[in-house]
Amino acid sequence: MEKIGLLADDFQETAAHDDEQGRFPAEKIQALRDAGYTALTVPASHGGAGMSVYDMVLLQERLAQGDAAVALGIGWHLSVMGELGEGNSWNQDVFTFITDEVKKGAVLNRAATEAQTGSPTRGGRPGTAAVKQDGKWVLNGRKTFTTLSLTLDYMLVTAWIEEKQTTGVFLIHKDQAGVSIEETWDMIAMKATGSHDLLLQHVTVSDDRLVEFLNGPRGSKVNGWLLHIPAAYLGIAQAARDYAVRFASEYSPNSLNGPIKEVPAVRQRVGEMELELLKARQVLFTAAQMYDDPQRRQYVKSELGAAKYIVTNAALSIVDKAMRITGAKSLERNNPLQRYYRDARAGLHNPPMDDAVIGKLAAEAFDS
Ligand SMILES: Cc1cc2nc3c(=O)[nH]c(=O)nc-3n(C[C@H](O)[C@H](O)[C@H](O)COP(=O)(O)OP(=O)(O)OC[C@H]3O[C@@H](n4cnc5c(N)ncnc54)[C@H](O)[C@@H]3O)c2cc1C
């Protein structure tokens, strides 16, 4: 925890600059590799630390307090490895190969989103196609939102396989012929995640690189590792709260005899922020604990999605309150609150989406 705290504080120094420039901070991901952070979710069965979801959430929240874009990006890598470590349908030699690669510092992520499917959690069929030619798979297509694209070593790419009438997942290395990144990421939120387009032009892979088949939309599985997402947004909320509390303790306009922290309306907002943070944190860590506990995991239903919903919406509300406390200064370009405000919005468009969470809760109510 201490180590990640130091890295988070260090990353914070340049987070505003990276955001302003829309610059992908590859050196920060390298620092995480060097610190052994990227290998933490390799399962113990494969010589890794086998970190729990709870610990991942704890570390990711701290990292996001310093640099939310880096936390969200590396969170995808940690969660993909953690999820696979719990069991997978991969060829076991290929899985051992990838865990060895991650132990050596390789970073991976899923490239599942496409312009025509939107969120893969909706179950759309990928436009990216995989066709068998001369005993090998040949892939063609374009993926959008490929977070960490400029530093990924491996991508898990979804592709439609016409001959099998199903979607497969292929393990692709960044240096394979036909793999390229088009730098399309031009968003106002999470600007430093480098979530560019991944292009696949006649990318040829052997049969053992077809590692998974998707039965049903992504996101239909109970996957506690996705709690890395709310962890990042909780980090933003905590950073916004810390800023506002510091500001209210120090800002002393000459119309008052002391700092604005004595103003009842400011104290009211600070108290409300504390309450929202407390609720969000409780729900998130309880969901993580429930998932980590083998006895309780079988009972997990909507808790994971609900935690994501509650935390991301709390983050939006907490950042809003922090900005109201700070006043117009919160809109200055060099004020971190305006970055938190933009970054927190991205949480709404990470899975599971709010309507899906609410729909699932309603379905469970009617099924019970
Ligand atoms: C910062 C960031 C990082 C990301 N990183 C990655 C990554 O590393 N890899 C990756 O694969 N993806 C990534 N994504 C993509 C993400 O998972 C979503 O696929 C993406 O944000 C698009 O979601 P959407 O809801 O806007 O899109 P859409 O699914 O197109 O939805 C747009 C609108 O249409 C509605 N809609 C569309 N289809 C349906 C439906 N069937 N039923 C009901 N409503 C529907 C939605 O509710 C929404 O209002 C990232 C996204 C962000 C913001």
Coordinates of C-alpha atoms and ligand atoms in Angstrom, one line a residue:
M1 CA 0.0 0.0 0.0
E2 CA 2.8 2.3 0.9
K3 CA 4.6 1.6 -2.4
I4 CA 1.5 2.3 -4.5
G5 CA 0.8 5.5 -2.4
L6 CA 4.3 6.8 -3.4
L7 CA 3.7 6.0 -7.0
A8 CA 0.2 7.6 -6.9
D9 CA 1.7 10.8 -5.4
D10 CA 4.4 10.8 -8.0
F11 CA 1.9 10.3 -10.9
Q12 CA -0.3 13.0 -9.6
E13 CA 2.5 15.6 -10.3
T14 CA 2.0 15.1 -14.1
A15 CA -1.6 13.9 -14.3
A16 CA -2.9 17.4 -15.2
H17 CA -0.3 17.8 -17.9
D18 CA -1.0 14.4 -19.4
D19 CA -4.7 15.2 -19.4
E20 CA -4.3 18.6 -20.9
Q21 CA -2.1 17.3 -23.7
G22 CA -4.1 14.1 -24.1
R23 CA -0.8 12.4 -23.7
F24 CA -0.5 8.7 -22.9
P25 CA 2.0 8.3 -20.0
A26 CA 3.8 5.1 -21.0
E27 CA 6.5 5.8 -18.4
K28 CA 3.9 5.5 -15.6
I29 CA 2.8 2.0 -16.8
Q30 CA 6.5 1.1 -17.0
A31 CA 7.0 2.3 -13.4
L32 CA 4.1 0.0 -12.4
R33 CA 5.7 -2.9 -14.3
D34 CA 9.1 -2.2 -12.6
A35 CA 7.3 -2.2 -9.2
G36 CA 5.8 -5.6 -9.9
Y37 CA 2.3 -4.1 -9.7
T38 CA 1.3 -5.5 -13.1
A39 CA 2.0 -9.1 -12.0
L40 CA 0.0 -9.0 -8.8
T41 CA -3.1 -10.7 -10.1
V42 CA -1.2 -13.7 -11.7
P43 CA -2.7 -16.7 -9.9
A44 CA -0.6 -18.4 -7.2
S45 CA -1.0 -21.7 -9.2
H46 CA 1.2 -20.0 -11.9
G47 CA 3.8 -18.6 -9.5
G48 CA 2.0 -15.2 -9.0
A49 CA 0.9 -13.2 -6.0
G50 CA -2.7 -14.3 -6.5
M51 CA -4.0 -11.0 -5.2
S52 CA -7.7 -10.9 -4.0
V53 CA -10.3 -8.6 -5.5
Y54 CA -10.5 -6.7 -2.2
D55 CA -6.8 -5.9 -2.3
M56 CA -7.0 -4.9 -5.9
V57 CA -9.8 -2.5 -5.1
L58 CA -7.9 -1.1 -2.2
L59 CA -4.7 -0.4 -4.3
Q60 CA -6.6 0.8 -7.3
E61 CA -8.5 3.4 -5.3
R62 CA -5.3 4.7 -3.9
L63 CA -3.7 4.8 -7.4
A64 CA -6.7 6.7 -8.8
Q65 CA -6.5 9.4 -6.2
G66 CA -3.2 10.3 -7.9
D67 CA -4.0 9.5 -11.5
A68 CA -7.4 8.1 -12.4
A69 CA -6.6 7.5 -16.1
V70 CA -3.6 5.4 -15.2
A71 CA -5.6 3.5 -12.6
L72 CA -8.5 2.8 -15.0
G73 CA -6.0 1.6 -17.6
I74 CA -4.0 -0.7 -15.5
G75 CA -7.1 -1.9 -13.8
W76 CA -8.2 -3.5 -17.0
H77 CA -5.0 -5.4 -17.2
L78 CA -5.1 -6.5 -13.5
S79 CA -8.8 -7.6 -13.9
V80 CA -8.3 -9.6 -17.1
M81 CA -5.4 -11.5 -15.5
G82 CA -7.4 -12.0 -12.2
E83 CA -10.5 -13.2 -14.0
L84 CA -8.5 -15.7 -16.1
G85 CA -6.6 -16.9 -13.0
E86 CA -9.9 -18.1 -11.5
G87 CA -10.4 -20.6 -14.3
N88 CA -10.5 -20.5 -18.0
S89 CA -11.1 -22.5 -21.1
W90 CA -7.7 -21.7 -22.6
N91 CA -5.2 -24.2 -23.9
Q92 CA -3.2 -24.6 -20.7
D93 CA 0.2 -24.2 -22.4
V94 CA -0.9 -20.9 -23.8
F95 CA -2.2 -19.8 -20.4
T96 CA 1.1 -20.7 -18.8
F97 CA 2.9 -18.8 -21.5
I98 CA 0.8 -15.6 -20.9
T99 CA 1.2 -15.8 -17.1
D100 CA 5.0 -16.1 -17.6
E101 CA 4.8 -13.1 -19.9
V102 CA 2.9 -11.0 -17.3
K103 CA 5.3 -12.0 -14.6
K104 CA 8.0 -10.6 -16.9
G105 CA 6.1 -7.3 -17.2
A106 CA 3.8 -7.9 -20.2
V107 CA 0.5 -5.9 -20.1
L108 CA -2.7 -7.0 -21.7
N109 CA -6.3 -5.9 -22.2
R110 CA -9.5 -6.9 -23.9
A111 CA -10.4 -5.2 -27.2
A112 CA -14.1 -5.9 -27.5
T113 CA -15.8 -2.7 -28.4
E114 CA -16.6 -1.7 -32.0
A115 CA -18.3 1.3 -33.5
Q116 CA -21.2 -0.8 -34.8
T117 CA -21.8 -2.9 -31.7
G118 CA -21.4 -0.2 -29.0
S119 CA -20.8 -1.8 -25.6
P120 CA -20.1 -5.5 -25.9
T121 CA -22.3 -6.0 -22.8
R122 CA -25.3 -5.5 -25.1
G123 CA -24.5 -8.7 -27.0
G124 CA -23.9 -7.2 -30.4
R125 CA -22.0 -9.4 -33.0
P126 CA -18.5 -8.1 -33.7
G127 CA -17.8 -6.8 -37.2
T128 CA -14.2 -8.1 -36.8
A129 CA -14.1 -11.4 -38.5
A130 CA -11.9 -14.5 -38.1
V131 CA -11.6 -16.9 -41.1
K132 CA -9.7 -20.1 -41.3
Q133 CA -7.2 -20.2 -44.1
D134 CA -4.6 -22.9 -44.6
G135 CA -5.0 -24.1 -41.0
K136 CA -4.5 -20.6 -39.5
W137 CA -7.0 -17.9 -38.4
V138 CA -7.0 -14.6 -40.3
L139 CA -8.5 -11.6 -38.6
N140 CA -9.7 -8.4 -40.1
G141 CA -11.4 -5.5 -38.3
R142 CA -11.3 -2.4 -36.1
K143 CA -11.7 -2.1 -32.4
T144 CA -12.5 1.1 -30.6
F145 CA -11.8 2.1 -27.0
T146 CA -8.7 0.0 -26.7
T147 CA -7.4 1.4 -23.4
L148 CA -3.6 1.4 -22.9
S149 CA -3.3 0.7 -26.7
L150 CA 0.1 2.4 -27.0
T151 CA 1.7 0.1 -24.4
L152 CA -0.2 -3.2 -24.6
D153 CA 1.9 -6.3 -25.3
Y154 CA -1.1 -8.5 -25.9
M155 CA -4.7 -7.9 -26.8
L156 CA -7.7 -10.2 -26.3
V157 CA -9.7 -9.5 -29.5
T158 CA -13.2 -10.6 -30.0
A159 CA -14.1 -11.7 -33.6
W160 CA -17.1 -13.3 -35.3
I161 CA -16.3 -16.8 -36.6
E162 CA -18.8 -17.4 -39.4
E163 CA -18.0 -21.1 -39.8
K164 CA -18.7 -21.7 -36.1
Q165 CA -21.6 -19.1 -35.9
T166 CA -20.0 -17.8 -32.7
T167 CA -17.8 -15.1 -31.2
G168 CA -14.2 -16.2 -30.4
V169 CA -11.5 -14.4 -28.4
F170 CA -8.0 -14.4 -29.9
L171 CA -4.7 -13.7 -28.2
I172 CA -2.8 -11.2 -30.4
H173 CA 0.7 -9.8 -29.9
K174 CA 1.3 -6.2 -30.6
D175 CA 4.2 -6.9 -33.0
Q176 CA 2.3 -9.3 -35.2
A177 CA 2.1 -8.3 -38.9
G178 CA -1.1 -6.4 -39.6
V179 CA -1.6 -5.1 -36.1
S180 CA -1.6 -1.3 -35.8
I181 CA -2.9 1.5 -33.6
E182 CA -4.7 4.5 -35.0
E183 CA -4.6 7.4 -32.6
T184 CA -8.3 8.3 -32.6
W185 CA -8.8 8.9 -28.8
D186 CA -10.1 12.4 -28.5
M187 CA -12.4 12.6 -25.5
I188 CA -12.9 15.1 -22.8
A189 CA -12.7 12.4 -20.1
M190 CA -10.0 9.9 -19.2
K191 CA -7.9 11.6 -21.8
A192 CA -4.6 9.9 -20.7
T193 CA -5.9 6.3 -21.1
G194 CA -4.7 6.1 -24.7
S195 CA -7.9 4.3 -25.7
H196 CA -7.3 4.4 -29.4
D197 CA -8.5 2.2 -32.2
L198 CA -6.9 -1.2 -32.8
L199 CA -6.6 -2.2 -36.5
L200 CA -6.3 -5.8 -37.6
Q201 CA -5.5 -6.2 -41.2
H202 CA -4.9 -9.9 -42.2
V203 CA -3.5 -10.7 -38.8
T204 CA -2.7 -14.4 -38.9
V205 CA -2.6 -16.6 -35.8
S206 CA -2.3 -20.3 -35.0
D207 CA -5.3 -22.3 -33.7
D208 CA -4.1 -22.3 -30.1
R209 CA -4.4 -18.5 -30.1
L210 CA -8.2 -18.9 -30.3
V211 CA -8.4 -19.0 -26.5
E212 CA -12.1 -18.5 -25.7
F213 CA -15.6 -18.7 -27.1
L214 CA -18.2 -16.3 -25.9
N215 CA -21.5 -17.8 -24.9
G216 CA -23.8 -14.9 -24.4
P217 CA -22.9 -11.2 -24.0
R218 CA -19.9 -10.1 -22.1
G219 CA -20.9 -9.0 -18.7
S220 CA -23.5 -11.8 -18.2
K221 CA -21.0 -13.6 -16.0
V222 CA -20.5 -12.8 -12.3
N223 CA -17.1 -11.2 -12.4
G224 CA -15.8 -9.5 -9.3
W225 CA -12.7 -8.3 -11.1
L226 CA -14.7 -5.6 -12.8
L227 CA -14.8 -3.8 -9.4
H228 CA -11.6 -2.2 -10.5
I229 CA -13.9 0.2 -12.4
P230 CA -15.7 1.6 -9.3
A231 CA -12.4 1.6 -7.5
A232 CA -11.0 4.1 -9.9
Y233 CA -14.1 6.4 -9.6
L234 CA -14.0 6.1 -5.8
G235 CA -10.4 7.4 -6.0
I236 CA -11.6 10.4 -8.0
A237 CA -14.3 11.1 -5.4
Q238 CA -11.8 10.9 -2.5
A239 CA -9.4 13.2 -4.3
A240 CA -12.2 15.7 -5.0
R241 CA -13.4 15.6 -1.3
D242 CA -9.8 16.1 -0.1
Y243 CA -9.3 19.1 -2.3
A244 CA -12.6 20.7 -1.2
V245 CA -11.9 20.1 2.5
R246 CA -8.4 21.6 2.2
F247 CA -9.8 24.5 0.2
A248 CA -12.5 25.3 2.7
S249 CA -10.0 25.2 5.5
E250 CA -7.7 27.6 3.8
Y251 CA -9.8 30.0 1.8
S252 CA -10.6 33.0 3.8
P253 CA -12.3 35.9 1.9
N254 CA -12.2 39.2 3.7
S255 CA -16.0 39.2 4.1
L256 CA -15.5 36.6 6.8
N257 CA -13.4 36.4 10.0
G258 CA -12.0 33.0 9.1
P259 CA -12.0 30.3 6.4
I260 CA -15.2 29.3 4.7
K261 CA -15.2 26.0 6.6
E262 CA -17.2 27.8 9.3
V263 CA -20.0 28.7 6.8
P264 CA -23.0 26.4 7.6
A265 CA -23.8 25.8 3.9
V266 CA -20.2 24.6 3.3
R267 CA -20.3 22.3 6.4
Q268 CA -23.6 20.9 5.2
R269 CA -22.0 20.0 1.8
V270 CA -18.9 18.6 3.4
G271 CA -21.0 16.4 5.7
E272 CA -23.0 15.2 2.7
M273 CA -19.8 14.3 0.8
E274 CA -18.6 12.3 3.8
L275 CA -21.8 10.4 3.9
E276 CA -21.8 9.6 0.2
L277 CA -18.2 8.5 0.3
L278 CA -18.9 6.3 3.3
K279 CA -21.8 4.6 1.7
A280 CA -20.0 4.1 -1.6
R281 CA -16.9 2.7 0.1
Q282 CA -19.0 0.3 2.3
V283 CA -20.9 -1.1 -0.7
L284 CA -17.8 -1.5 -2.8
F285 CA -15.7 -3.2 -0.2
T286 CA -18.5 -5.4 1.0
A287 CA -19.1 -6.6 -2.6
A288 CA -15.4 -7.3 -3.0
Q289 CA -15.4 -9.3 0.3
M290 CA -18.4 -11.2 -0.7
Y291 CA -16.9 -12.2 -4.0
D292 CA -13.6 -13.2 -2.5
D293 CA -15.2 -15.5 0.1
P294 CA -15.8 -18.9 -1.5
Q295 CA -18.7 -19.6 0.7
R296 CA -20.5 -16.3 -0.2
R297 CA -19.6 -16.0 -3.8
Q298 CA -22.3 -18.3 -4.9
Y299 CA -24.9 -15.9 -3.5
V300 CA -23.6 -12.9 -5.4
K301 CA -26.2 -11.6 -7.8
S302 CA -26.6 -7.9 -8.4
E303 CA -24.2 -6.7 -5.7
L304 CA -21.3 -6.2 -8.1
G305 CA -23.3 -4.1 -10.6
A306 CA -25.0 -2.3 -7.8
A307 CA -21.7 -1.4 -6.3
K308 CA -20.5 0.0 -9.6
Y309 CA -23.7 2.0 -10.0
I310 CA -23.6 3.4 -6.5
V311 CA -19.9 4.3 -6.6
T312 CA -19.9 6.0 -10.0
N313 CA -23.0 8.0 -9.3
A314 CA -21.7 9.0 -5.9
A315 CA -18.4 10.1 -7.6
L316 CA -20.4 12.4 -9.9
S317 CA -22.3 13.8 -6.9
I318 CA -19.2 14.2 -4.7
V319 CA -17.2 16.0 -7.4
D320 CA -20.2 18.3 -8.0
K321 CA -20.4 19.2 -4.3
A322 CA -16.6 19.7 -4.2
M323 CA -16.9 22.2 -7.1
R324 CA -19.8 24.1 -5.4
I325 CA -17.8 24.4 -2.3
T326 CA -14.8 25.7 -4.2
G327 CA -16.8 28.1 -6.4
A328 CA -15.8 29.4 -9.8
K329 CA -12.2 28.6 -9.1
S330 CA -13.2 25.0 -9.7
L331 CA -13.6 25.8 -13.4
E332 CA -10.0 27.2 -13.8
R333 CA -8.2 25.1 -16.3
N334 CA -5.4 24.4 -13.8
N335 CA -7.8 23.3 -11.1
P336 CA -7.9 19.5 -10.6
L337 CA -11.6 19.5 -9.9
Q338 CA -12.5 20.2 -13.5
R339 CA -10.5 17.1 -14.5
Y340 CA -12.2 15.0 -11.8
Y341 CA -15.5 16.3 -13.1
R342 CA -14.7 15.2 -16.7
D343 CA -13.1 11.9 -15.7
A344 CA -16.0 10.9 -13.4
R345 CA -18.4 11.2 -16.4
A346 CA -16.6 8.3 -18.1
G347 CA -17.8 6.0 -15.3
L348 CA -21.3 6.1 -16.7
H349 CA -20.0 4.5 -20.0
N350 CA -17.9 1.7 -18.4
P351 CA -19.7 -1.6 -17.8
P352 CA -22.2 -2.4 -16.4
M353 CA -24.2 0.6 -17.6
D354 CA -26.8 2.0 -15.2
D355 CA -29.9 0.8 -17.1
A356 CA -28.5 -2.7 -17.2
V357 CA -28.0 -2.7 -13.4
I358 CA -31.4 -1.4 -12.7
G359 CA -33.0 -3.8 -15.1
K360 CA -31.3 -6.8 -13.5
L361 CA -32.4 -5.7 -10.0
A362 CA -36.0 -5.4 -11.3
A363 CA -35.8 -8.8 -12.9
E364 CA -34.5 -10.3 -9.6
A365 CA -37.4 -8.7 -7.7
F366 CA -40.0 -10.3 -10.0
D367 CA -38.2 -13.6 -10.1
S368 CA -38.0 -13.9 -6.3
Ligands
LIG1 C1 -12.6 5.5 -20.6 C2 -13.1 4.3 -21.3 C3 -12.3 3.2 -21.4 C4 -12.7 2.0 -22.1 N1 -11.9 0.9 -22.3 C5 -12.3 -0.1 -23.0 C6 -11.4 -1.2 -23.3 O1 -10.2 -1.2 -22.8 N2 -11.8 -2.2 -24.1 C7 -13.1 -2.3 -24.6 O2 -13.4 -3.2 -25.3 N3 -14.0 -1.2 -24.3 C8 -13.6 -0.2 -23.6 N4 -14.5 0.9 -23.4 C9 -15.7 0.8 -24.0 C10 -16.9 0.6 -23.1 O3 -16.8 -0.7 -22.5 C11 -18.2 0.7 -23.9 O4 -18.2 -0.3 -24.9 C12 -18.3 2.1 -24.6 O5 -18.1 3.1 -23.6 C13 -19.6 2.3 -25.4 O6 -20.6 2.2 -24.5 P1 -22.0 3.0 -24.7 O7 -22.9 2.6 -23.7 O8 -21.7 4.5 -24.9 O9 -22.3 2.5 -26.2 P2 -23.6 1.9 -26.8 O10 -23.8 0.5 -26.4 O11 -23.5 2.2 -28.3 O12 -24.8 2.8 -26.2 C14 -25.1 4.1 -26.6 C15 -26.6 4.4 -26.1 O13 -27.4 3.4 -26.7 C16 -28.1 2.6 -25.7 N5 -28.1 1.2 -26.2 C17 -27.3 0.7 -27.2 N6 -27.6 -0.6 -27.3 C18 -28.5 -0.9 -26.5 C19 -29.2 -2.1 -26.1 N7 -29.0 -3.2 -26.8 N8 -30.2 -2.0 -25.2 C20 -30.4 -0.9 -24.5 N9 -29.8 0.3 -24.8 C21 -28.9 0.3 -25.7 C22 -27.3 2.8 -24.5 O14 -28.1 2.7 -23.3 C23 -26.7 4.2 -24.6 O15 -27.7 5.1 -24.2 C24 -14.1 2.0 -22.6 C25 -14.9 3.1 -22.5 C26 -14.5 4.2 -21.8 C27 -15.4 5.4 -21.6

